[in-house]
mmCIF file of C-alpha atoms in Angstrom:
data_model
loop_
_atom_site.group_PDB
_atom_site.id
_atom_site.type_symbol
_atom_site.label_atom_id
_atom_site.label_comp_id
_atom_site.label_asym_id
_atom_site.label_seq_id
_atom_site.Cartn_x
_atom_site.Cartn_y
_atom_site.Cartn_z
ATOM 1 C CA MET A 229 5.256 -1.255 -19.514
ATOM 2 C CA ALA A 230 4.423 -3.222 -16.553
ATOM 3 C CA LYS A 231 5.087 -6.816 -16.886
ATOM 4 C CA VAL A 232 1.344 -9.239 -17.276
ATOM 5 C CA ILE A 233 1.750 -12.781 -16.684
ATOM 6 C CA GLU A 234 -0.798 -15.223 -19.100
ATOM 7 C CA GLY A 235 -2.845 -17.661 -16.862
ATOM 8 C CA LEU A 236 -3.390 -15.426 -14.149
ATOM 9 C CA TYR A 237 -6.902 -13.607 -13.239
ATOM 10 C CA TYR A 238 -6.610 -9.523 -12.718
ATOM 11 C CA ALA A 239 -8.649 -7.432 -10.673
ATOM 12 C CA GLU A 240 -9.702 -3.512 -11.515
ATOM 13 C CA SER A 241 -8.092 -2.732 -8.458
ATOM 14 C CA HIS A 242 -4.674 -4.260 -9.468
ATOM 15 C CA GLU A 243 -4.311 -7.573 -7.853
ATOM 16 C CA TYR A 244 -3.947 -10.906 -9.570
ATOM 17 C CA VAL A 245 -4.981 -14.481 -8.423
ATOM 18 C CA ARG A 246 -3.003 -17.657 -9.778
ATOM 19 C CA VAL A 247 -4.899 -20.721 -9.392
ATOM 20 C CA GLU A 248 -3.822 -23.883 -8.351
ATOM 21 C CA GLY A 249 -6.634 -26.256 -7.686
ATOM 22 C CA GLU A 250 -8.900 -25.562 -4.797
ATOM 23 C CA PHE A 251 -6.387 -22.730 -4.175
ATOM 24 C CA GLY A 252 -5.656 -19.166 -5.164
ATOM 25 C CA TYR A 253 -2.169 -17.182 -4.564
ATOM 26 C CA VAL A 254 -3.435 -13.594 -4.540
ATOM 27 C CA GLY A 255 -0.929 -10.622 -4.753
ATOM 28 C CA ILE A 256 -0.691 -7.400 -6.087
ATOM 29 C CA THR A 257 0.379 -6.884 -9.938
ATOM 30 C CA ASP A 258 3.698 -5.672 -11.581
ATOM 31 C CA TYR A 259 1.502 -2.114 -12.813
ATOM 32 C CA ALA A 260 0.413 -1.661 -9.320
ATOM 33 C CA GLN A 261 3.962 -2.479 -7.425
ATOM 34 C CA HIS A 262 5.405 0.337 -9.878
ATOM 35 C CA ALA A 263 2.657 2.421 -9.304
ATOM 36 C CA LEU A 264 3.391 2.325 -5.561
ATOM 37 C CA GLY A 265 7.090 2.676 -5.603
ATOM 38 C CA ASN A 266 9.273 1.303 -2.916
ATOM 39 C CA ILE A 267 7.079 -1.050 -0.817
ATOM 40 C CA VAL A 268 8.028 -0.973 2.827
ATOM 41 C CA TYR A 269 5.261 -2.791 4.251
ATOM 42 C CA VAL A 270 2.486 -5.397 3.721
ATOM 43 C CA ASP A 271 -0.649 -5.834 6.382
ATOM 44 C CA MET A 272 -1.917 -9.001 5.584
ATOM 45 C CA PRO A 273 -4.855 -10.969 7.303
ATOM 46 C CA GLU A 274 -4.256 -13.762 9.878
ATOM 47 C CA VAL A 275 -4.327 -17.819 8.439
ATOM 48 C CA ASP A 276 -8.103 -18.956 8.751
ATOM 49 C CA ASP A 277 -9.710 -15.483 8.113
ATOM 50 C CA ASP A 278 -11.959 -15.131 5.696
ATOM 51 C CA VAL A 279 -11.748 -12.706 2.729
ATOM 52 C CA THR A 280 -14.634 -11.653 0.242
ATOM 53 C CA ALA A 281 -14.575 -10.956 -3.328
ATOM 54 C CA GLU A 282 -14.075 -7.110 -3.768
ATOM 55 C CA GLU A 283 -13.477 -6.220 -0.021
ATOM 56 C CA ASP A 284 -10.329 -5.415 1.376
ATOM 57 C CA PHE A 285 -7.916 -7.864 3.024
ATOM 58 C CA GLY A 286 -5.037 -6.031 4.065
ATOM 59 C CA ALA A 287 -3.138 -2.695 2.788
ATOM 60 C CA VAL A 288 0.413 -2.196 1.232
ATOM 61 C CA GLU A 289 2.618 0.750 2.268
ATOM 62 C CA SER A 290 5.109 2.395 0.027
ATOM 63 C CA VAL A 291 7.301 5.525 0.786
ATOM 64 C CA LYS A 292 4.874 7.599 -1.677
ATOM 65 C CA ALA A 293 1.291 6.119 -0.334
ATOM 66 C CA ALA A 294 -0.729 3.349 1.474
ATOM 67 C CA SER A 295 -3.243 1.280 -0.401
ATOM 68 C CA ASP A 296 -5.967 -0.968 0.304
ATOM 69 C CA LEU A 297 -5.891 -4.865 -1.058
ATOM 70 C CA MET A 298 -8.765 -5.671 -2.228
ATOM 71 C CA SER A 299 -9.839 -9.563 -2.699
ATOM 72 C CA PRO A 300 -10.198 -10.467 -6.010
ATOM 73 C CA VAL A 301 -11.858 -13.724 -5.067
ATOM 74 C CA SER A 302 -13.665 -15.154 -1.662
ATOM 75 C CA GLY A 303 -12.350 -17.940 0.626
ATOM 76 C CA THR A 304 -10.741 -18.880 3.810
ATOM 77 C CA VAL A 305 -6.553 -17.962 4.125
ATOM 78 C CA VAL A 306 -4.807 -21.077 4.504
ATOM 79 C CA GLU A 307 -1.300 -19.096 4.162
ATOM 80 C CA ILE A 308 0.148 -15.636 4.251
ATOM 81 C CA ASN A 309 3.467 -14.994 2.263
ATOM 82 C CA GLU A 310 5.694 -14.325 6.015
ATOM 83 C CA ALA A 311 8.637 -13.504 4.015
ATOM 84 C CA LEU A 312 6.639 -10.365 3.168
ATOM 85 C CA GLU A 313 6.614 -9.137 6.957
ATOM 86 C CA ASP A 314 10.364 -8.745 6.908
ATOM 87 C CA THR A 315 11.245 -8.142 3.250
ATOM 88 C CA PRO A 316 8.501 -6.369 2.144
ATOM 89 C CA GLU A 317 10.412 -5.089 -1.055
ATOM 90 C CA LEU A 318 10.309 -8.694 -2.606
ATOM 91 C CA ILE A 319 7.017 -7.357 -4.128
ATOM 92 C CA ASN A 320 9.310 -4.386 -6.168
ATOM 93 C CA GLN A 321 11.675 -7.222 -7.041
ATOM 94 C CA ASP A 322 9.000 -9.987 -8.557
ATOM 95 C CA ALA A 323 5.420 -8.834 -7.596
ATOM 96 C CA PHE A 324 3.964 -12.225 -9.463
ATOM 97 C CA GLU A 325 6.850 -14.316 -7.647
ATOM 98 C CA ASN A 326 5.989 -12.658 -4.085
ATOM 99 C CA TRP A 327 2.460 -13.562 -3.669
ATOM 100 C CA ILE A 328 0.608 -11.955 -0.489
ATOM 101 C CA ILE A 329 -1.886 -14.393 0.838
ATOM 102 C CA LYS A 330 -3.164 -17.878 -0.146
ATOM 103 C CA VAL A 331 -6.746 -18.323 -0.408
ATOM 104 C CA LYS A 332 -8.651 -21.657 -0.348
ATOM 105 C CA LEU A 333 -11.282 -20.635 -3.037
ATOM 106 C CA SER A 334 -14.938 -20.660 -2.192
ATOM 107 C CA ASP A 335 -16.612 -20.289 -5.274
ATOM 108 C CA LYS A 336 -14.722 -20.569 -8.676
ATOM 109 C CA ALA A 337 -17.131 -18.641 -10.698
ATOM 110 C CA GLU A 338 -15.799 -15.504 -9.045
ATOM 111 C CA LEU A 339 -12.832 -15.918 -11.391
ATOM 112 C CA ASP A 340 -15.185 -15.243 -14.424
ATOM 113 C CA ASN A 341 -15.626 -11.591 -12.821
ATOM 114 C CA LEU A 342 -11.721 -10.849 -13.672
ATOM 115 C CA MET A 343 -9.814 -10.109 -16.369
ATOM 116 C CA ASP A 344 -7.599 -12.331 -18.485
ATOM 117 C CA ALA A 345 -3.704 -10.816 -19.321
ATOM 118 C CA LYS A 346 -4.727 -9.574 -22.732
ATOM 119 C CA ALA A 347 -7.974 -7.287 -21.086
ATOM 120 C CA TYR A 348 -5.451 -6.308 -18.109
ATOM 121 C CA GLU A 349 -3.035 -4.914 -20.506
ATOM 122 C CA GLU A 350 -5.700 -3.207 -22.402
ATOM 123 C CA PHE A 351 -6.930 -2.021 -18.605
ATOM 124 C CA CYS A 352 -3.473 -0.512 -17.590
ATOM 125 C CA ALA A 353 -3.016 0.869 -21.033
ATOM 126 C CA LYS A 354 -6.243 3.334 -20.398
ATOM 127 C CA GLN A 355 -4.979 4.463 -16.799
#
């Protein structure tokens, strides 16, 4: 069973957001990294790019497949996880520690459209 962490917000496209104040750390879930297999490349936006909820902001490539990254929230990218440029496999080691982008949230009400840990676990069980 994939690891799910309480207190995060989850999208049906298997991204999560961890909210700290006005910022959100966005990454892919443990379920997603298991499904993808060995991750070999992460395509990330630039700092100061805007992301929009439910629209793609990059991609993750594994030895098996490439998958678009869908932003669970809207806002402005304030930081990217530069460690992933050289070692994308960090996501396989711990998907929740190795977020992809940090976003200054533009509309916290969007979080209401996402699942909590329990709802996400139930969603994954049906996949």
